[in-house]
Amino acid sequence: WSRCSSISPCSCCNRLGSMDKKWYVVHTYSGFEKHVKLLLEDKVKTLGLHDYFGEVLIPTEEVVELKNGKKKVSKKKTFPGYILVNMAMSTSNWHVVKSLPKVTGFVGGKDPVPIPENDVDAMIALAKSEAPRIAAKYIKGDIVEVIDGPFLGFAGTVEEVSPEKEKVRVVVSIFGRQTPIELDYLQ
């Protein structure tokens, strides 16, 4: 991107100063994404920069978790510590974002590269997805207890995790024999 902050053709870059908005990834302190989003939106409004800044997104998705044996649907940040900003990049606009408290900078540093529109569309689609993803933190070797289905009460060792199928293979002892069983994450 050009370091020019002009919004009309200029001699230093010989092109129209960037009114073309693109998506950029901004790194924030983890847990302060919403705070930074609100600060940026307020600063854009205060400085009258609506023509240069578009949407500010915190990528999230709905996940199903087990809490105290109950299914709970919650929103989780897809990329904790990051927000997406649709903006026309210029030196002055870069400084507007970079000068916000709790912002560490753009991904790419002083020369951030915009992310493709189709990647942003995929993140938005994930956030609006009808079926929440099941959150599981299983890894090979974990000891787990089956809490649902015909093997209720059995304990076993995780042998394989298939996140794409939301399944886990657990080896349990049935009648003294090690037997692999395939279970859903929520089982």
PDB file of C-alpha atoms in Angstrom:
ATOM      1  CA  TRP A   1       0.000   0.000   0.000  1.00  0.00           C
ATOM      2  CA  SER A   2       1.103   3.484  -0.621  1.00  0.00           C
ATOM      3  CA  ARG A   3       2.250   5.628   2.272  1.00  0.00           C
ATOM      4  CA  CYS A   4       0.273   8.462   0.735  1.00  0.00           C
ATOM      5  CA  SER A   5      -2.686   9.665   2.748  1.00  0.00           C
ATOM      6  CA  SER A   6      -4.215  11.633  -0.094  1.00  0.00           C
ATOM      7  CA  ILE A   7      -7.726  10.863  -1.268  1.00  0.00           C
ATOM      8  CA  SER A   8      -7.215  12.435  -4.667  1.00  0.00           C
ATOM      9  CA  PRO A   9      -4.613  11.756  -7.371  1.00  0.00           C
ATOM     10  CA  CYS A  10      -1.216  12.909  -6.199  1.00  0.00           C
ATOM     11  CA  SER A  11       2.330  13.141  -7.506  1.00  0.00           C
ATOM     12  CA  CYS A  12       3.899  10.721  -5.016  1.00  0.00           C
ATOM     13  CA  CYS A  13       1.900   7.661  -6.024  1.00  0.00           C
ATOM     14  CA  ASN A  14       0.169   8.844  -9.195  1.00  0.00           C
ATOM     15  CA  ARG A  15      -3.072   7.165  -8.291  1.00  0.00           C
ATOM     16  CA  LEU A  16      -6.207   7.859  -6.371  1.00  0.00           C
ATOM     17  CA  GLY A  17      -5.435   7.635  -2.642  1.00  0.00           C
ATOM     18  CA  SER A  18      -7.052   4.462  -1.466  1.00  0.00           C
ATOM     19  CA  MET A  19     -10.835   4.832  -1.224  1.00  0.00           C
ATOM     20  CA  ASP A  20     -11.000   1.144  -2.098  1.00  0.00           C
ATOM     21  CA  LYS A  21     -11.777  -0.652   1.166  1.00  0.00           C
ATOM     22  CA  LYS A  22     -10.178  -3.993   1.845  1.00  0.00           C
ATOM     23  CA  TRP A  23     -10.101  -6.311   4.849  1.00  0.00           C
ATOM     24  CA  TYR A  24      -7.141  -6.183   7.201  1.00  0.00           C
ATOM     25  CA  VAL A  25      -6.337  -8.221  10.300  1.00  0.00           C
ATOM     26  CA  VAL A  26      -5.568  -6.232  13.446  1.00  0.00           C
ATOM     27  CA  HIS A  27      -3.864  -7.816  16.453  1.00  0.00           C
ATOM     28  CA  THR A  28      -5.298  -6.828  19.841  1.00  0.00           C
ATOM     29  CA  TYR A  29      -4.696  -7.881  23.400  1.00  0.00           C
ATOM     30  CA  SER A  30      -6.558 -11.143  23.883  1.00  0.00           C
ATOM     31  CA  GLY A  31      -9.896 -10.525  25.572  1.00  0.00           C
ATOM     32  CA  PHE A  32     -10.050  -6.897  24.401  1.00  0.00           C
ATOM     33  CA  GLU A  33     -11.410  -7.499  20.895  1.00  0.00           C
ATOM     34  CA  LYS A  34     -14.847  -6.035  21.660  1.00  0.00           C
ATOM     35  CA  HIS A  35     -13.283  -3.072  23.484  1.00  0.00           C
ATOM     36  CA  VAL A  36     -11.055  -2.272  20.480  1.00  0.00           C
ATOM     37  CA  LYS A  37     -13.989  -2.682  18.073  1.00  0.00           C
ATOM     38  CA  LEU A  38     -16.054  -0.149  20.052  1.00  0.00           C
ATOM     39  CA  LEU A  39     -13.115   2.278  20.340  1.00  0.00           C
ATOM     40  CA  LEU A  40     -12.451   2.114  16.594  1.00  0.00           C
ATOM     41  CA  GLU A  41     -16.109   2.602  15.682  1.00  0.00           C
ATOM     42  CA  ASP A  42     -16.287   5.579  18.053  1.00  0.00           C
ATOM     43  CA  LYS A  43     -13.086   7.109  16.658  1.00  0.00           C
ATOM     44  CA  VAL A  44     -14.316   6.711  13.070  1.00  0.00           C
ATOM     45  CA  LYS A  45     -17.574   8.430  14.020  1.00  0.00           C
ATOM     46  CA  THR A  46     -15.821  11.231  15.943  1.00  0.00           C
ATOM     47  CA  LEU A  47     -13.314  11.948  13.160  1.00  0.00           C
ATOM     48  CA  GLY A  48     -15.906  11.588  10.374  1.00  0.00           C
ATOM     49  CA  LEU A  49     -14.006   8.805   8.622  1.00  0.00           C
ATOM     50  CA  HIS A  50     -17.047   6.793   7.464  1.00  0.00           C
ATOM     51  CA  ASP A  51     -15.857   6.982   3.849  1.00  0.00           C
ATOM     52  CA  TYR A  52     -12.596   5.226   4.747  1.00  0.00           C
ATOM     53  CA  PHE A  53     -13.751   2.626   7.253  1.00  0.00           C
ATOM     54  CA  GLY A  54     -16.384  -0.049   6.875  1.00  0.00           C
ATOM     55  CA  GLU A  55     -17.322  -2.925   9.102  1.00  0.00           C
ATOM     56  CA  VAL A  56     -15.277  -4.129  12.079  1.00  0.00           C
ATOM     57  CA  LEU A  57     -15.690  -7.855  12.786  1.00  0.00           C
ATOM     58  CA  ILE A  58     -14.756 -10.137  15.628  1.00  0.00           C
ATOM     59  CA  PRO A  59     -14.730 -13.605  14.021  1.00  0.00           C
ATOM     60  CA  THR A  60     -16.878 -15.942  16.149  1.00  0.00           C
ATOM     61  CA  GLU A  61     -18.692 -19.241  15.823  1.00  0.00           C
ATOM     62  CA  GLU A  62     -21.287 -21.085  17.854  1.00  0.00           C
ATOM     63  CA  VAL A  63     -20.043 -24.182  19.618  1.00  0.00           C
ATOM     64  CA  VAL A  64     -21.680 -26.835  21.763  1.00  0.00           C
ATOM     65  CA  GLU A  65     -19.837 -27.605  24.977  1.00  0.00           C
ATOM     66  CA  LEU A  66     -20.499 -29.969  27.849  1.00  0.00           C
ATOM     67  CA  LYS A  67     -20.754 -28.140  31.175  1.00  0.00           C
ATOM     68  CA  ASN A  68     -21.692 -30.203  34.241  1.00  0.00           C
ATOM     69  CA  GLY A  69     -23.078 -32.942  32.008  1.00  0.00           C
ATOM     70  CA  LYS A  70     -25.367 -30.516  30.098  1.00  0.00           C
ATOM     71  CA  LYS A  71     -25.047 -29.290  26.522  1.00  0.00           C
ATOM     72  CA  LYS A  72     -24.488 -25.561  26.311  1.00  0.00           C
ATOM     73  CA  VAL A  73     -24.351 -23.494  23.103  1.00  0.00           C
ATOM     74  CA  SER A  74     -22.023 -20.511  23.297  1.00  0.00           C
ATOM     75  CA  LYS A  75     -20.183 -18.106  20.999  1.00  0.00           C
ATOM     76  CA  LYS A  76     -16.432 -18.533  20.848  1.00  0.00           C
ATOM     77  CA  LYS A  77     -13.902 -16.294  19.152  1.00  0.00           C
ATOM     78  CA  THR A  78     -12.481 -18.064  16.128  1.00  0.00           C
ATOM     79  CA  PHE A  79      -9.220 -16.112  16.369  1.00  0.00           C
ATOM     80  CA  PRO A  80      -8.756 -14.737  19.894  1.00  0.00           C
ATOM     81  CA  GLY A  81      -6.687 -11.565  19.875  1.00  0.00           C
ATOM     82  CA  TYR A  82      -7.629 -10.553  16.324  1.00  0.00           C
ATOM     83  CA  ILE A  83     -10.284  -8.419  14.661  1.00  0.00           C
ATOM     84  CA  LEU A  84     -11.020  -7.755  10.994  1.00  0.00           C
ATOM     85  CA  VAL A  85     -11.282  -4.172   9.769  1.00  0.00           C
ATOM     86  CA  ASN A  86     -12.676  -3.166   6.383  1.00  0.00           C
ATOM     87  CA  MET A  87     -10.826   0.027   5.514  1.00  0.00           C
ATOM     88  CA  ALA A  88      -9.149   2.106   2.864  1.00  0.00           C
ATOM     89  CA  MET A  89      -5.476   1.820   3.755  1.00  0.00           C
ATOM     90  CA  SER A  90      -3.456   5.003   4.016  1.00  0.00           C
ATOM     91  CA  THR A  91      -0.827   6.257   6.425  1.00  0.00           C
ATOM     92  CA  SER A  92      -3.330   8.322   8.379  1.00  0.00           C
ATOM     93  CA  ASN A  93      -5.903   5.499   8.540  1.00  0.00           C
ATOM     94  CA  TRP A  94      -3.164   3.062   9.594  1.00  0.00           C
ATOM     95  CA  HIS A  95      -2.319   5.421  12.469  1.00  0.00           C
ATOM     96  CA  VAL A  96      -5.997   5.750  13.464  1.00  0.00           C
ATOM     97  CA  VAL A  97      -6.116   1.999  14.089  1.00  0.00           C
ATOM     98  CA  LYS A  98      -2.577   1.534  15.419  1.00  0.00           C
ATOM     99  CA  SER A  99      -2.944   4.337  17.991  1.00  0.00           C
ATOM    100  CA  LEU A 100      -5.915   2.696  19.730  1.00  0.00           C
ATOM    101  CA  PRO A 101      -5.289   1.337  23.227  1.00  0.00           C
ATOM    102  CA  LYS A 102      -4.962  -2.477  23.351  1.00  0.00           C
ATOM    103  CA  VAL A 103      -3.967  -2.666  19.649  1.00  0.00           C
ATOM    104  CA  THR A 104      -0.538  -4.146  19.018  1.00  0.00           C
ATOM    105  CA  GLY A 105      -0.633  -3.601  15.252  1.00  0.00           C
ATOM    106  CA  PHE A 106      -1.667  -4.953  11.912  1.00  0.00           C
ATOM    107  CA  VAL A 107      -0.787  -8.444  10.799  1.00  0.00           C
ATOM    108  CA  GLY A 108       1.986  -7.636   8.346  1.00  0.00           C
ATOM    109  CA  GLY A 109       3.341  -4.775  10.435  1.00  0.00           C
ATOM    110  CA  LYS A 110       3.863  -1.460   8.665  1.00  0.00           C
ATOM    111  CA  ASP A 111       2.956  -2.980   5.301  1.00  0.00           C
ATOM    112  CA  PRO A 112      -0.198  -5.013   6.006  1.00  0.00           C
ATOM    113  CA  VAL A 113      -1.538  -7.173   3.235  1.00  0.00           C
ATOM    114  CA  PRO A 114      -5.315  -7.310   2.824  1.00  0.00           C
ATOM    115  CA  ILE A 115      -6.945 -10.698   3.257  1.00  0.00           C
ATOM    116  CA  PRO A 116      -9.024 -12.077   0.387  1.00  0.00           C
ATOM    117  CA  GLU A 117     -12.730 -11.259   0.386  1.00  0.00           C
ATOM    118  CA  ASN A 118     -13.634 -14.959   0.095  1.00  0.00           C
ATOM    119  CA  ASP A 119     -11.799 -15.681   3.391  1.00  0.00           C
ATOM    120  CA  VAL A 120     -13.851 -12.992   5.125  1.00  0.00           C
ATOM    121  CA  ASP A 121     -17.045 -14.377   3.559  1.00  0.00           C
ATOM    122  CA  ALA A 122     -16.156 -17.842   4.915  1.00  0.00           C
ATOM    123  CA  MET A 123     -15.682 -16.406   8.434  1.00  0.00           C
ATOM    124  CA  ILE A 124     -19.020 -14.595   8.238  1.00  0.00           C
ATOM    125  CA  ALA A 125     -20.717 -17.790   7.005  1.00  0.00           C
ATOM    126  CA  LEU A 126     -19.173 -19.714   9.904  1.00  0.00           C
ATOM    127  CA  ALA A 127     -20.518 -17.159  12.373  1.00  0.00           C
ATOM    128  CA  LYS A 128     -24.013 -17.426  10.842  1.00  0.00           C
ATOM    129  CA  SER A 129     -23.911 -21.228  10.556  1.00  0.00           C
ATOM    130  CA  GLU A 130     -27.145 -22.961  11.540  1.00  0.00           C
ATOM    131  CA  ALA A 131     -25.532 -25.968  13.174  1.00  0.00           C
ATOM    132  CA  PRO A 132     -23.112 -25.129  15.974  1.00  0.00           C
ATOM    133  CA  ARG A 133     -19.780 -26.913  15.939  1.00  0.00           C
ATOM    134  CA  ILE A 134     -19.066 -29.202  18.867  1.00  0.00           C
ATOM    135  CA  ALA A 135     -16.106 -27.975  20.874  1.00  0.00           C
ATOM    136  CA  ALA A 136     -13.866 -30.782  21.999  1.00  0.00           C
ATOM    137  CA  LYS A 137     -10.404 -30.759  23.445  1.00  0.00           C
ATOM    138  CA  TYR A 138      -9.579 -34.427  23.170  1.00  0.00           C
ATOM    139  CA  ILE A 139      -6.081 -35.609  22.350  1.00  0.00           C
ATOM    140  CA  LYS A 140      -4.643 -39.070  21.896  1.00  0.00           C
ATOM    141  CA  GLY A 141      -3.899 -40.640  25.283  1.00  0.00           C
ATOM    142  CA  ASP A 142      -6.575 -38.755  27.268  1.00  0.00           C
ATOM    143  CA  ILE A 143      -8.509 -40.813  29.809  1.00  0.00           C
ATOM    144  CA  VAL A 144     -12.249 -40.197  29.350  1.00  0.00           C
ATOM    145  CA  GLU A 145     -15.516 -41.485  30.779  1.00  0.00           C
ATOM    146  CA  VAL A 146     -18.461 -42.322  28.533  1.00  0.00           C
ATOM    147  CA  ILE A 147     -21.471 -40.272  29.675  1.00  0.00           C
ATOM    148  CA  ASP A 148     -24.086 -41.301  27.105  1.00  0.00           C
ATOM    149  CA  GLY A 149     -25.122 -44.326  25.058  1.00  0.00           C
ATOM    150  CA  PRO A 150     -24.744 -48.075  25.557  1.00  0.00           C
ATOM    151  CA  PHE A 151     -21.266 -47.737  27.078  1.00  0.00           C
ATOM    152  CA  LEU A 152     -22.394 -45.272  29.774  1.00  0.00           C
ATOM    153  CA  GLY A 153     -20.040 -45.383  32.770  1.00  0.00           C
ATOM    154  CA  PHE A 154     -17.115 -47.035  30.956  1.00  0.00           C
ATOM    155  CA  ALA A 155     -13.726 -45.323  31.141  1.00  0.00           C
ATOM    156  CA  GLY A 156     -11.153 -45.581  28.394  1.00  0.00           C
ATOM    157  CA  THR A 157      -8.223 -44.050  26.587  1.00  0.00           C
ATOM    158  CA  VAL A 158      -8.570 -41.849  23.507  1.00  0.00           C
ATOM    159  CA  GLU A 159      -6.929 -43.632  20.593  1.00  0.00           C
ATOM    160  CA  GLU A 160      -7.928 -41.358  17.704  1.00  0.00           C
ATOM    161  CA  VAL A 161      -9.666 -37.979  17.251  1.00  0.00           C
ATOM    162  CA  SER A 162     -11.585 -37.073  14.068  1.00  0.00           C
ATOM    163  CA  PRO A 163     -12.519 -33.360  14.352  1.00  0.00           C
ATOM    164  CA  GLU A 164     -14.074 -33.281  10.866  1.00  0.00           C
ATOM    165  CA  LYS A 165     -16.536 -36.040  11.871  1.00  0.00           C
ATOM    166  CA  GLU A 166     -16.755 -34.854  15.497  1.00  0.00           C
ATOM    167  CA  LYS A 167     -15.955 -38.411  16.580  1.00  0.00           C
ATOM    168  CA  VAL A 168     -13.432 -39.958  18.917  1.00  0.00           C
ATOM    169  CA  ARG A 169     -12.221 -43.563  19.111  1.00  0.00           C
ATOM    170  CA  VAL A 170     -11.828 -44.747  22.695  1.00  0.00           C
ATOM    171  CA  VAL A 171     -10.387 -48.062  23.869  1.00  0.00           C
ATOM    172  CA  VAL A 172     -12.413 -49.451  26.784  1.00  0.00           C
ATOM    173  CA  SER A 173     -12.132 -52.694  28.711  1.00  0.00           C
ATOM    174  CA  ILE A 174     -15.204 -54.890  28.095  1.00  0.00           C
ATOM    175  CA  PHE A 175     -15.176 -58.303  29.803  1.00  0.00           C
ATOM    176  CA  GLY A 176     -11.422 -57.953  30.321  1.00  0.00           C
ATOM    177  CA  ARG A 177     -10.685 -57.248  26.642  1.00  0.00           C
ATOM    178  CA  GLN A 178      -9.491 -53.972  25.177  1.00  0.00           C
ATOM    179  CA  THR A 179     -12.197 -52.905  22.731  1.00  0.00           C
ATOM    180  CA  PRO A 180     -12.165 -49.775  20.537  1.00  0.00           C
ATOM    181  CA  ILE A 181     -15.482 -47.924  20.318  1.00  0.00           C
ATOM    182  CA  GLU A 182     -16.353 -44.870  18.239  1.00  0.00           C
ATOM    183  CA  LEU A 183     -18.230 -42.118  20.035  1.00  0.00           C
ATOM    184  CA  ASP A 184     -19.589 -38.674  19.257  1.00  0.00           C
ATOM    185  CA  TYR A 185     -17.777 -35.849  21.062  1.00  0.00           C
ATOM    186  CA  LEU A 186     -20.802 -35.330  23.321  1.00  0.00           C
ATOM    187  CA  GLN A 187     -20.870 -38.976  24.420  1.00  0.00           C
TER     188      GLN A 187
END
